[in-house]
Tab-separated table of C-alpha atoms in Angstrom:
chain	number	residue	atom	x	y	z
A	1	MET	CA	0.046	-0.057	-0.085
A	2	GLU	CA	1.230	3.389	-1.078
A	3	PRO	CA	2.524	5.658	2.146
A	4	LYS	CA	0.718	8.966	2.773
A	5	ALA	CA	2.773	11.832	2.043
A	6	MET	CA	1.282	14.170	4.864
A	7	GLU	CA	2.833	11.477	7.392
A	8	MET	CA	6.535	11.483	6.675
A	9	GLU	CA	9.134	13.841	4.887
A	10	GLU	CA	9.128	14.178	1.051
A	11	GLU	CA	12.713	12.354	0.612
A	12	GLU	CA	11.548	9.481	2.712
A	13	TYR	CA	8.058	9.307	0.819
A	14	TRP	CA	10.163	9.123	-2.460
A	15	GLN	CA	12.453	6.626	-1.245
A	16	GLU	CA	9.277	4.392	0.434
A	17	ARG	CA	7.259	4.643	-2.819
A	18	GLU	CA	10.272	3.265	-4.994
A	19	ARG	CA	11.017	0.449	-2.606
A	20	ILE	CA	7.398	-0.777	-3.129
A	21	LEU	CA	7.380	-0.358	-6.646
A	22	GLN	CA	10.037	-2.176	-7.457
A	23	GLN	CA	8.982	-5.004	-5.066
A	24	GLN	CA	5.740	-5.004	-7.154
A	25	GLU	CA	8.087	-5.491	-10.111
A	26	GLU	CA	10.126	-8.324	-8.797
A	27	GLU	CA	7.125	-9.736	-8.072
A	28	GLU	CA	5.687	-9.646	-11.369
A	29	GLU	CA	9.002	-10.943	-12.742
A	30	GLU	CA	8.820	-14.040	-10.778
A	31	GLU	CA	5.341	-14.922	-11.857
A	32	ASP	CA	6.299	-14.461	-15.441
A	33	VAL	CA	9.245	-16.807	-15.136
A	34	SER	CA	7.006	-19.545	-13.287
A	35	ASP	CA	4.273	-19.161	-16.244
A	36	ALA	CA	7.234	-19.676	-18.824
A	37	GLU	CA	8.683	-22.424	-16.699
A	38	GLY	CA	4.800	-24.002	-16.667
A	39	ARG	CA	4.357	-23.736	-20.108
A	40	ALA	CA	8.023	-25.229	-20.898
A	41	GLU	CA	6.690	-27.881	-18.845
A	42	ARG	CA	3.488	-28.270	-20.424
A	43	VAL	CA	5.282	-28.713	-24.157
A	44	HIS	CA	6.804	-31.781	-22.942
A	45	ARG	CA	3.870	-33.532	-21.337
A	46	GLN	CA	2.740	-36.938	-22.216
A	47	THR	CA	-0.684	-38.127	-22.183
A	48	PHE	CA	-1.117	-42.146	-22.023
A	49	VAL	CA	-4.218	-43.498	-23.340
A	50	TYR	CA	-5.201	-47.284	-22.093
A	51	SER	CA	-7.703	-49.010	-24.049
A	52	ALA	CA	-9.229	-52.326	-25.321
A	53	THR	CA	-10.872	-51.799	-28.636
A	54	LEU	CA	-9.698	-48.421	-29.738
A	55	THR	CA	-7.240	-49.840	-31.755
A	56	LEU	CA	-9.979	-51.657	-33.937
A	57	PRO	CA	-10.795	-50.150	-37.449
A	58	PRO	CA	-12.919	-47.321	-37.743
A	59	SER	CA	-15.850	-49.146	-38.938
A	60	THR	CA	-16.273	-51.457	-36.222
A	61	HIS	CA	-16.206	-48.452	-33.412
A	62	HIS	CA	-19.393	-46.945	-33.166
A	63	LEU	CA	-18.319	-44.214	-30.950
A	64	ILE	CA	-17.126	-42.446	-33.564
A	65	LYS	CA	-18.570	-41.105	-36.649
A	66	LYS	CA	-16.834	-41.065	-39.823
A	67	ASP	CA	-17.570	-37.417	-40.870
A	68	ALA	CA	-16.801	-35.998	-37.390
A	69	SER	CA	-13.420	-35.469	-38.124
A	70	ASP	CA	-13.892	-33.543	-41.701
A	71	LYS	CA	-15.967	-30.766	-39.552
A	72	VAL	CA	-13.005	-29.720	-37.748
A	73	LYS	CA	-10.600	-27.245	-39.101
A	74	THR	CA	-7.454	-26.231	-38.123
A	75	LYS	CA	-6.195	-22.699	-37.761
A	76	LYS	CA	-2.631	-23.295	-38.886
A	77	LYS	CA	-1.488	-24.021	-42.163
A	78	GLY	CA	1.672	-26.115	-43.020
A	79	LYS	CA	2.543	-29.676	-43.228
A	80	LYS	CA	0.787	-32.000	-40.841
A	81	GLN	CA	3.106	-33.739	-38.089
A	82	PRO	CA	3.425	-37.210	-39.152
A	83	THR	CA	1.425	-39.854	-36.965
A	84	THR	CA	1.936	-43.601	-36.581
A	85	VAL	CA	-1.676	-44.615	-35.409
A	86	ASP	CA	-4.708	-45.136	-37.360
A	87	GLY	CA	-8.212	-46.361	-36.618
A	88	ALA	CA	-10.141	-44.858	-33.635
A	89	ILE	CA	-7.307	-43.639	-32.013
A	90	ALA	CA	-6.389	-41.235	-35.403
A	91	GLU	CA	-9.724	-39.764	-35.480
A	92	ILE	CA	-9.952	-38.998	-31.907
A	93	LEU	CA	-6.581	-37.287	-32.137
A	94	LYS	CA	-7.681	-35.780	-35.049
A	95	ILE	CA	-10.832	-34.199	-33.676
A	96	ALA	CA	-8.934	-32.959	-30.471
A	97	GLY	CA	-6.368	-31.381	-32.253
A	98	ALA	CA	-3.511	-33.206	-30.926
A	99	MET	CA	-0.283	-31.901	-32.264
A	100	GLY	CA	3.345	-33.736	-32.346
A	101	GLU	CA	4.275	-37.448	-32.922
A	102	THR	CA	2.110	-39.943	-31.832
A	103	LYS	CA	3.111	-43.515	-30.934
A	104	VAL	CA	0.687	-46.375	-30.078
A	105	VAL	CA	2.149	-49.782	-27.913
A	106	ASP	CA	-0.497	-52.081	-28.995
A	107	LEU	CA	-1.008	-55.101	-27.270
A	108	SER	CA	-4.462	-55.862	-28.026
A	109	ASN	CA	-3.747	-57.406	-31.572
A	110	VAL	CA	-1.985	-60.922	-31.879
A	111	VAL	CA	-0.903	-63.014	-34.989
A	112	PRO	CA	-3.172	-66.346	-35.014
A	113	GLU	CA	-1.526	-69.377	-34.724
A	114	GLY	CA	-0.854	-71.229	-38.144
A	115	THR	CA	-0.317	-68.068	-39.938
A	116	ASN	CA	2.871	-65.755	-40.674
A	117	GLN	CA	2.687	-62.020	-39.843
A	118	GLN	CA	2.785	-61.230	-43.462
A	119	SER	CA	0.974	-63.715	-44.907
A	120	LYS	CA	3.719	-64.957	-47.285
A	121	LYS	CA	2.661	-67.442	-49.927
A	122	PRO	CA	5.235	-69.481	-51.703
A	123	SER	CA	5.714	-68.951	-55.288
A	124	LYS	CA	5.998	-71.712	-58.105
A	125	ASP	CA	9.648	-71.453	-57.866
A	126	GLY	CA	10.042	-71.979	-54.394
A	127	LYS	CA	10.141	-68.231	-53.356
A	128	SER	CA	8.202	-66.224	-51.321
A	129	ASP	CA	6.093	-63.377	-52.245
A	130	GLU	CA	8.139	-61.003	-49.801
A	131	GLU	CA	11.433	-62.386	-51.984
A	132	GLY	CA	9.916	-61.616	-55.716
A	133	ARG	CA	8.996	-57.925	-54.309
A	134	GLN	CA	12.617	-57.367	-53.692
A	135	GLY	CA	13.401	-57.504	-57.417
A	136	SER	CA	10.683	-55.071	-58.307
A	137	LYS	CA	10.760	-51.745	-58.952
A	138	LYS	CA	11.626	-49.098	-55.865
A	139	GLY	CA	8.192	-47.057	-56.898
A	140	LYS	CA	5.741	-49.620	-56.391
A	141	LYS	CA	3.305	-48.075	-53.611
A	142	GLU	CA	2.726	-49.399	-50.173
A	143	LYS	CA	-0.878	-49.947	-50.667
A	144	ASP	CA	0.136	-53.459	-52.797
A	145	GLU	CA	1.837	-54.954	-49.978
A	146	PRO	CA	-0.158	-57.314	-47.994
A	147	LYS	CA	-1.273	-56.275	-44.386
A	148	PRO	CA	-0.341	-58.121	-41.691
A	149	ILE	CA	-2.821	-60.801	-40.414
A	150	THR	CA	-3.413	-59.963	-36.833
A	151	ALA	CA	-6.709	-60.767	-34.123
A	152	ALA	CA	-8.031	-59.043	-31.252
A	153	ARG	CA	-6.033	-60.358	-28.265
A	154	LEU	CA	-8.125	-61.761	-25.255
A	155	PRO	CA	-7.269	-63.573	-22.332
A	156	PRO	CA	-5.641	-66.731	-22.297
A	157	GLY	CA	-8.135	-68.538	-20.254
A	158	LEU	CA	-10.930	-67.231	-22.076
A	159	SER	CA	-12.914	-69.940	-24.186
A	160	LEU	CA	-14.905	-68.987	-27.295
A	161	GLY	CA	-17.937	-70.893	-28.485
A	162	GLU	CA	-21.319	-70.322	-30.493
A	163	ILE	CA	-24.757	-72.213	-30.914
A	164	GLN	CA	-26.522	-71.877	-34.443
A	165	CYS	CA	-30.348	-71.915	-33.754
A	166	ALA	CA	-33.569	-70.186	-34.923
A	167	GLN	CA	-34.405	-66.909	-33.258
A	168	ARG	CA	-37.495	-68.889	-31.869
A	169	HIS	CA	-35.499	-71.543	-30.162
A	170	LYS	CA	-32.806	-69.113	-28.608
A	171	ASP	CA	-34.727	-70.000	-25.300
A	172	SER	CA	-34.795	-73.444	-25.228
A	173	HIS	CA	-31.015	-73.405	-26.402
A	174	LEU	CA	-30.036	-71.046	-23.421
A	175	TYR	CA	-32.145	-72.965	-20.925
A	176	ALA	CA	-30.546	-76.343	-21.873
A	177	TYR	CA	-26.957	-74.831	-21.590
A	178	LEU	CA	-27.766	-73.334	-18.495
A	179	VAL	CA	-29.192	-76.438	-17.101
A	180	THR	CA	-27.586	-79.234	-18.631
A	181	THR	CA	-24.247	-78.582	-19.434
A	182	GLN	CA	-21.124	-78.777	-17.160
A	183	GLN	CA	-20.023	-75.138	-17.922
A	184	GLY	CA	-23.323	-73.695	-18.168
A	185	SER	CA	-23.830	-74.681	-14.340
A	186	SER	CA	-20.627	-74.125	-12.883
A	187	GLY	CA	-21.093	-70.391	-11.801
A	188	PRO	CA	-22.700	-67.291	-12.034
A	189	CYS	CA	-23.439	-66.301	-15.854
A	190	LEU	CA	-24.327	-62.858	-17.823
A	191	VAL	CA	-26.871	-63.072	-20.432
A	192	PHE	CA	-26.565	-60.124	-22.671
A	193	CYS	CA	-29.460	-59.034	-25.129
A	194	ASN	CA	-29.537	-55.800	-27.364
A	195	SER	CA	-32.761	-54.311	-25.943
A	196	ILE	CA	-34.554	-53.653	-22.899
A	197	ALA	CA	-37.729	-55.439	-23.708
A	198	ALA	CA	-35.571	-58.335	-24.697
A	199	VAL	CA	-34.126	-58.760	-21.321
A	200	ARG	CA	-37.489	-58.225	-19.456
A	201	ARG	CA	-38.765	-61.061	-21.685
A	202	VAL	CA	-35.942	-63.602	-21.267
A	203	GLY	CA	-35.178	-62.691	-17.536
A	204	GLU	CA	-38.978	-63.400	-17.047
A	205	THR	CA	-38.723	-66.807	-19.058
A	206	LEU	CA	-35.987	-67.751	-16.850
A	207	LYS	CA	-37.761	-66.674	-13.530
A	208	THR	CA	-40.908	-68.914	-14.590
A	209	LEU	CA	-38.416	-71.844	-15.295
A	210	GLY	CA	-36.924	-71.507	-11.826
A	211	LEU	CA	-33.663	-70.149	-12.187
A	212	PRO	CA	-32.411	-67.447	-9.915
A	213	ALA	CA	-32.289	-64.842	-12.700
A	214	LYS	CA	-32.530	-60.986	-12.524
A	215	THR	CA	-32.283	-58.131	-14.746
A	216	LEU	CA	-29.861	-55.115	-15.172
A	217	HIS	CA	-30.862	-52.328	-17.610
A	218	ALA	CA	-30.670	-48.400	-17.793
A	219	GLN	CA	-34.338	-48.372	-16.728
A	220	MET	CA	-33.635	-49.754	-13.775
A	221	ALA	CA	-33.127	-47.729	-10.142
A	222	GLN	CA	-29.628	-48.071	-8.431
A	223	LYS	CA	-30.855	-50.131	-5.830
A	224	SER	CA	-31.851	-52.891	-7.916
A	225	ARG	CA	-28.664	-52.494	-10.202
A	226	LEU	CA	-26.486	-53.338	-7.208
A	227	ALA	CA	-28.706	-56.181	-5.875
A	228	ALA	CA	-28.596	-57.878	-9.421
A	229	LEU	CA	-24.531	-57.445	-9.098
A	230	GLU	CA	-24.231	-58.924	-5.838
A	231	SER	CA	-25.478	-61.816	-6.879
A	232	LEU	CA	-22.916	-62.569	-9.040
A	233	LYS	CA	-20.239	-62.619	-6.549
A	234	THR	CA	-21.000	-65.691	-5.079
A	235	PRO	CA	-18.561	-68.354	-6.781
A	236	LYS	CA	-20.006	-71.826	-8.004
A	237	SER	CA	-23.594	-70.637	-7.596
A	238	ARG	CA	-26.198	-70.646	-10.337
A	239	ALA	CA	-27.020	-66.996	-10.471
A	240	ILE	CA	-27.913	-65.291	-13.781
A	241	VAL	CA	-28.212	-61.610	-14.763
A	242	VAL	CA	-29.744	-61.012	-17.900
A	243	ALA	CA	-28.484	-57.415	-19.145
A	244	THR	CA	-27.884	-54.946	-21.883
A	245	ASP	CA	-24.761	-53.575	-22.531
A	246	VAL	CA	-25.012	-51.307	-19.693
A	247	ALA	CA	-22.871	-53.992	-18.138
A	248	ALA	CA	-20.544	-54.644	-20.629
A	249	ARG	CA	-18.179	-52.061	-19.105
A	250	GLY	CA	-16.510	-51.170	-16.199
A	251	LEU	CA	-17.872	-54.737	-14.100
A	252	ASP	CA	-14.816	-56.205	-12.523
A	253	ILE	CA	-16.402	-59.497	-11.018
A	254	ALA	CA	-14.151	-62.565	-10.628
A	255	SER	CA	-16.724	-64.874	-10.120
A	256	VAL	CA	-18.490	-64.441	-13.285
A	257	SER	CA	-17.647	-68.110	-15.245
A	258	THR	CA	-20.030	-67.731	-18.558
A	259	VAL	CA	-21.170	-65.183	-21.048
A	260	ILE	CA	-23.455	-65.618	-23.422
A	261	HIS	CA	-24.603	-63.447	-26.084
A	262	TYR	CA	-28.073	-63.948	-26.406
A	263	ASP	CA	-28.222	-61.275	-29.184
A	264	VAL	CA	-24.963	-61.365	-31.320
A	265	ALA	CA	-23.344	-57.884	-30.588
A	266	ARG	CA	-24.032	-55.106	-33.378
A	267	MET	CA	-20.367	-53.976	-33.114
A	268	VAL	CA	-16.639	-55.844	-32.394
A	269	ASP	CA	-15.691	-53.809	-29.457
A	270	THR	CA	-19.021	-54.542	-28.034
A	271	PHE	CA	-18.329	-58.347	-28.090
A	272	ILE	CA	-14.825	-58.018	-26.560
A	273	HIS	CA	-16.332	-56.054	-23.965
A	274	ARG	CA	-19.181	-58.405	-23.288
A	275	ALA	CA	-16.725	-61.264	-23.192
A	276	GLY	CA	-14.085	-59.310	-21.052
A	277	ARG	CA	-16.507	-59.709	-17.922
A	278	THR	CA	-15.313	-63.284	-17.458
A	279	ALA	CA	-11.485	-64.819	-17.028
A	280	ARG	CA	-11.008	-62.067	-15.319
A	281	GLY	CA	-7.454	-61.531	-13.300
A	282	VAL	CA	-4.153	-63.202	-13.683
A	283	GLY	CA	-3.212	-66.924	-13.375
A	284	GLU	CA	-4.734	-70.048	-13.551
A	285	LYS	CA	-8.022	-68.949	-12.084
A	286	ALA	CA	-8.400	-66.788	-14.587
A	287	VAL	CA	-10.804	-68.517	-16.836
A	288	GLY	CA	-14.095	-68.249	-18.386
A	289	THR	CA	-16.426	-69.201	-21.625
A	290	SER	CA	-18.282	-67.051	-23.945
A	291	ILE	CA	-21.166	-68.776	-25.756
A	292	SER	CA	-22.920	-66.872	-28.823
A	293	LEU	CA	-26.391	-67.904	-29.850
A	294	VAL	CA	-26.370	-67.032	-33.510
A	295	ALA	CA	-29.954	-66.949	-35.960
A	296	PRO	CA	-29.681	-66.977	-39.509
A	297	ALA	CA	-30.265	-63.105	-39.445
A	298	GLU	CA	-27.189	-62.337	-37.252
A	299	GLU	CA	-24.515	-64.629	-39.402
A	300	ARG	CA	-23.098	-61.474	-41.124
A	301	GLU	CA	-22.516	-59.509	-37.732
A	302	HIS	CA	-20.960	-62.829	-36.356
A	303	HIS	CA	-18.547	-63.415	-39.130
A	304	LYS	CA	-17.155	-60.138	-38.929
A	305	ILE	CA	-16.712	-60.765	-35.168
A	306	CYS	CA	-14.896	-63.914	-35.993
A	307	GLU	CA	-12.435	-62.505	-38.106
A	308	ALA	CA	-11.852	-59.539	-35.718
A	309	VAL	CA	-11.319	-62.139	-32.945
A	310	LYS	CA	-9.896	-65.413	-34.478
A	311	GLY	CA	-8.188	-63.556	-37.997
A	312	SER	CA	-8.730	-63.198	-41.372
A	313	GLY	CA	-11.106	-65.590	-43.176
A	314	VAL	CA	-12.074	-67.317	-39.572
A	315	ARG	CA	-15.855	-67.727	-39.962
A	316	THR	CA	-16.828	-69.458	-36.577
A	317	LEU	CA	-16.124	-69.716	-32.952
A	318	GLY	CA	-16.495	-73.465	-32.482
A	319	GLN	CA	-19.391	-75.326	-31.964
A	320	VAL	CA	-21.148	-76.043	-28.525
A	321	HIS	CA	-22.815	-79.492	-28.541
A	322	VAL	CA	-26.011	-79.591	-26.697
A	323	ASP	CA	-27.584	-82.794	-26.497
A	324	GLY	CA	-30.627	-83.390	-28.625
A	325	ARG	CA	-32.849	-85.495	-26.033
A	326	LEU	CA	-32.173	-83.107	-23.240
A	327	LEU	CA	-32.981	-80.112	-25.713
A	328	SER	CA	-36.011	-81.473	-26.734
A	329	ALA	CA	-37.295	-81.759	-22.504
A	330	ALA	CA	-35.675	-78.241	-22.464
A	331	GLN	CA	-38.107	-76.906	-25.622
A	332	GLU	CA	-41.320	-78.541	-23.601
A	333	ARG	CA	-40.444	-76.283	-20.906
A	334	VAL	CA	-39.936	-73.308	-22.265
A	335	SER	CA	-42.769	-73.787	-24.579
A	336	LEU	CA	-44.805	-73.764	-21.138
A	337	ALA	CA	-43.108	-70.991	-19.909
A	338	THR	CA	-43.510	-68.916	-23.046
A	339	LYS	CA	-47.417	-68.872	-22.476
A	340	ILE	CA	-47.368	-68.294	-18.787
A	341	VAL	CA	-44.877	-65.160	-19.318
A	342	ALA	CA	-47.303	-63.781	-22.349
A	343	CYS	CA	-50.166	-64.154	-19.974
A	344	ASN	CA	-48.830	-62.677	-17.132
A	345	ASP	CA	-47.334	-59.716	-19.316
A	346	ILE	CA	-51.040	-58.952	-20.527
A	347	GLU	CA	-52.191	-59.239	-16.751
A	348	SER	CA	-49.816	-56.922	-15.534
A	349	GLN	CA	-50.430	-54.154	-18.529
A	350	ALA	CA	-54.167	-54.165	-17.509
A	351	THR	CA	-53.098	-53.835	-13.898
A	352	LYS	CA	-50.734	-50.899	-14.420
A	353	LYS	CA	-53.325	-49.236	-16.315
A	354	ASN	CA	-55.911	-49.503	-13.748
A	355	LYS	CA	-53.937	-48.465	-11.150
A	356	TRP	CA	-52.548	-45.176	-13.407
A	357	LEU	CA	-56.655	-44.613	-13.745
A	358	ARG	CA	-57.344	-44.937	-10.232
A	359	ASP	CA	-54.448	-42.757	-9.010
A	360	ALA	CA	-55.503	-40.200	-11.455
A	361	ALA	CA	-59.166	-40.182	-10.766
A	362	GLU	CA	-58.477	-39.675	-6.739
A	363	GLU	CA	-55.897	-37.164	-7.268
A	364	ALA	CA	-58.549	-34.787	-9.522
A	365	GLY	CA	-61.390	-35.810	-6.983
A	366	LEU	CA	-63.567	-37.623	-9.592
A	367	GLU	CA	-65.271	-40.973	-9.294
A	368	LEU	CA	-63.899	-43.686	-11.735
A	369	ASP	CA	-66.443	-45.441	-13.829
A	370	ASP	CA	-66.321	-49.239	-13.986
A	371	ASP	CA	-66.382	-48.875	-17.706
A	372	MET	CA	-62.964	-46.917	-17.681
A	373	MET	CA	-61.286	-50.233	-16.208
A	374	GLU	CA	-58.764	-52.274	-18.363
A	375	GLY	CA	-60.095	-55.904	-18.585
A	376	GLY	CA	-57.823	-58.961	-18.222
A	377	LEU	CA	-58.173	-62.128	-20.612
A	378	LEU	CA	-60.856	-63.240	-18.941
A	379	ASP	CA	-62.843	-60.017	-19.612
A	380	GLY	CA	-62.237	-60.182	-23.530
A	381	ASP	CA	-63.626	-62.620	-26.030
A	382	GLN	CA	-63.632	-66.437	-26.030
A	383	ARG	CA	-59.999	-66.127	-27.567
A	384	ASP	CA	-58.202	-64.163	-24.891
A	385	ARG	CA	-60.346	-66.592	-22.241
A	386	GLN	CA	-58.856	-69.585	-23.949
A	387	ARG	CA	-55.134	-68.018	-23.596
A	388	PHE	CA	-55.844	-67.652	-19.886
A	389	LEU	CA	-57.101	-71.259	-19.602
A	390	GLU	CA	-54.096	-72.499	-21.419
A	391	ALA	CA	-51.756	-70.503	-19.541
A	392	LYS	CA	-53.180	-72.021	-16.268
A	393	ARG	CA	-53.022	-75.608	-17.312
A	394	ALA	CA	-49.662	-74.736	-18.513
A	395	LYS	CA	-48.399	-73.572	-14.912
A	396	ILE	CA	-49.655	-76.675	-13.560
A	397	GLN	CA	-47.798	-79.121	-16.006
A	398	LEU	CA	-44.348	-76.890	-15.756
A	399	ARG	CA	-44.696	-77.489	-12.097
A	400	GLU	CA	-44.579	-80.908	-12.422
A	401	LEU	CA	-41.869	-80.865	-15.258
A	402	LEU	CA	-39.650	-78.646	-12.848
A	403	ALA	CA	-39.857	-81.155	-10.120
A	404	VAL	CA	-38.328	-83.902	-12.118
A	405	PRO	CA	-34.572	-83.565	-13.483
A	406	ILE	CA	-34.039	-83.277	-17.068
A	407	ARG	CA	-32.516	-86.685	-18.267
A	408	LYS	CA	-31.347	-88.216	-21.325
A	409	GLN	CA	-33.095	-91.185	-20.605
A	410	ARG	CA	-36.320	-91.708	-18.660
A	411	PHE	CA	-36.499	-95.132	-16.570
A	412	GLY	CA	-39.491	-96.958	-15.178
A	413	LYS	CA	-40.079	-98.833	-12.143
A	414	PHE	CA	-36.371	-100.309	-12.319
A	415	LEU	CA	-33.226	-98.682	-13.288
A	416	SER	CA	-32.217	-100.698	-16.306
A	417	GLY	CA	-31.289	-100.205	-19.895
A	418	ALA	CA	-28.472	-99.312	-22.379
A	419	GLY	CA	-28.310	-95.638	-21.567
A	420	LEU	CA	-28.146	-96.122	-17.735
A	421	GLN	CA	-24.507	-95.672	-17.275
A	422	ASP	CA	-24.408	-92.731	-19.702
A	423	ALA	CA	-27.341	-91.370	-17.605
A	424	ILE	CA	-25.391	-91.833	-14.216
A	425	ALA	CA	-22.064	-90.225	-15.495
A	426	THR	CA	-23.694	-87.160	-16.880
A	427	GLU	CA	-25.275	-86.463	-13.849
A	428	LYS	CA	-22.221	-87.016	-11.799
A	429	GLU	CA	-20.683	-84.145	-13.961
A	430	VAL	CA	-23.551	-81.876	-13.865
A	431	LYS	CA	-25.956	-81.756	-10.834
A	432	PRO	CA	-29.577	-81.821	-11.820
A	433	TYR	CA	-31.799	-78.764	-11.225
A	434	VAL	CA	-34.817	-79.541	-9.590
A	435	VAL	CA	-37.295	-76.962	-8.592
A	436	ASP	CA	-39.594	-77.591	-5.055
A	437	PRO	CA	-42.967	-76.963	-5.863
A	438	SER	CA	-43.863	-75.170	-2.332
A	439	SER	CA	-40.709	-72.805	-2.816
A	440	ALA	CA	-42.217	-72.140	-6.396
A	441	LYS	CA	-45.236	-71.221	-5.243
A	442	ARG	CA	-44.008	-69.023	-2.723
A	443	LYS	CA	-41.970	-66.903	-5.474
A	444	ASN	CA	-45.009	-66.663	-7.580
A	445	ARG	CA	-47.144	-65.055	-4.541
A	446	MET	CA	-44.080	-62.951	-3.962
A	447	ARG	CA	-44.211	-61.759	-7.608
A	448	LYS	CA	-47.981	-60.921	-7.670
A	449	ARG	CA	-47.626	-59.018	-4.731
A	450	ALA	CA	-44.576	-57.136	-6.591
A	451	ARG	CA	-46.836	-56.399	-9.564
A	452	ALA	CA	-49.716	-54.925	-7.451
């Protein structure tokens, strides 16, 4: 603060004023030096980006628009700095206006077994294509050279497989795999669908079949999501969570043993993130299985995924076998469960609509006419009443079937027959899944109360 001239001699005033100004100049110089040092440090700053899928080709990454980088215009003119990256990373750097040299240490791609890095093919004279190119002209363009054959690197303990089936039979194959195979019943399982509607339907079908299934999607409350995730943390349990791709990233649950793609992933990076929910960690215990249920309409997307994770020209992940006799028994149960779920869905929608009408009428202080209420299947025409009765009979039949384990061969009063030893060996590998009728009734009552 500048001193007052009236409180001191004139000479002392000017000396004190000069000292204060000099001190301010020194402080400003120090600030300028510190700012310059900070700018110098920022020039040498390095940014590290870790990703499992950003090195994939641009066409397989749905988060980057092809024309987004064209809209960004740089102010400075001149030659662009050379980069050593391509794919989604190059597009991100271009949009962000990154300057300087950029390098990528790509550990996400490997050379598939049985193929060479440059896909060399021997010629008729015994020389490889690479040796033949050495004698060609120096001006030959780089695009004529063969591209390296690579595949996405997945966890070493992750096994990939697929089941080819019709779209309407996916529920049967899913149920048969979860109940009758050793891997499907070995631990917690994540089932991925492409839509929330599919998650709800598949989840309700598995619950009707007596399996401990929960759902997980973006429209659920946080408390319900956490409850679904907690069910996966018990090793060796048969917990099942049917989820959308909201669960494909960020989950690190080591106990998940199986990932099932009920719907084939639309993008390669989505498939990699889904499959990466299992075989977590390092060591011998980091093992898991990824199974894709592939319908004829999904073969095109599935082939792209196969080539990305297995290498160019590979169009399959390896068939997973489900015994035909077990699958037939599973189809019978799933067919009954589908009728029950469809009937419950109609009744649930009518109940929700009636509840909304009652709440709205009560809030407005109006009397609600009974004719305005939505009727269920029993209040419909003869066809609706028939559907209701069929669903009621299906509940009784399904309860009886779920009380008996699925076996390859049915036995009478005496255990005999050629398939006895095979059936005993199968049940030793896979513990039969049986639903107690009394517990099923309690769960149905609790479910009805929750809907109400």
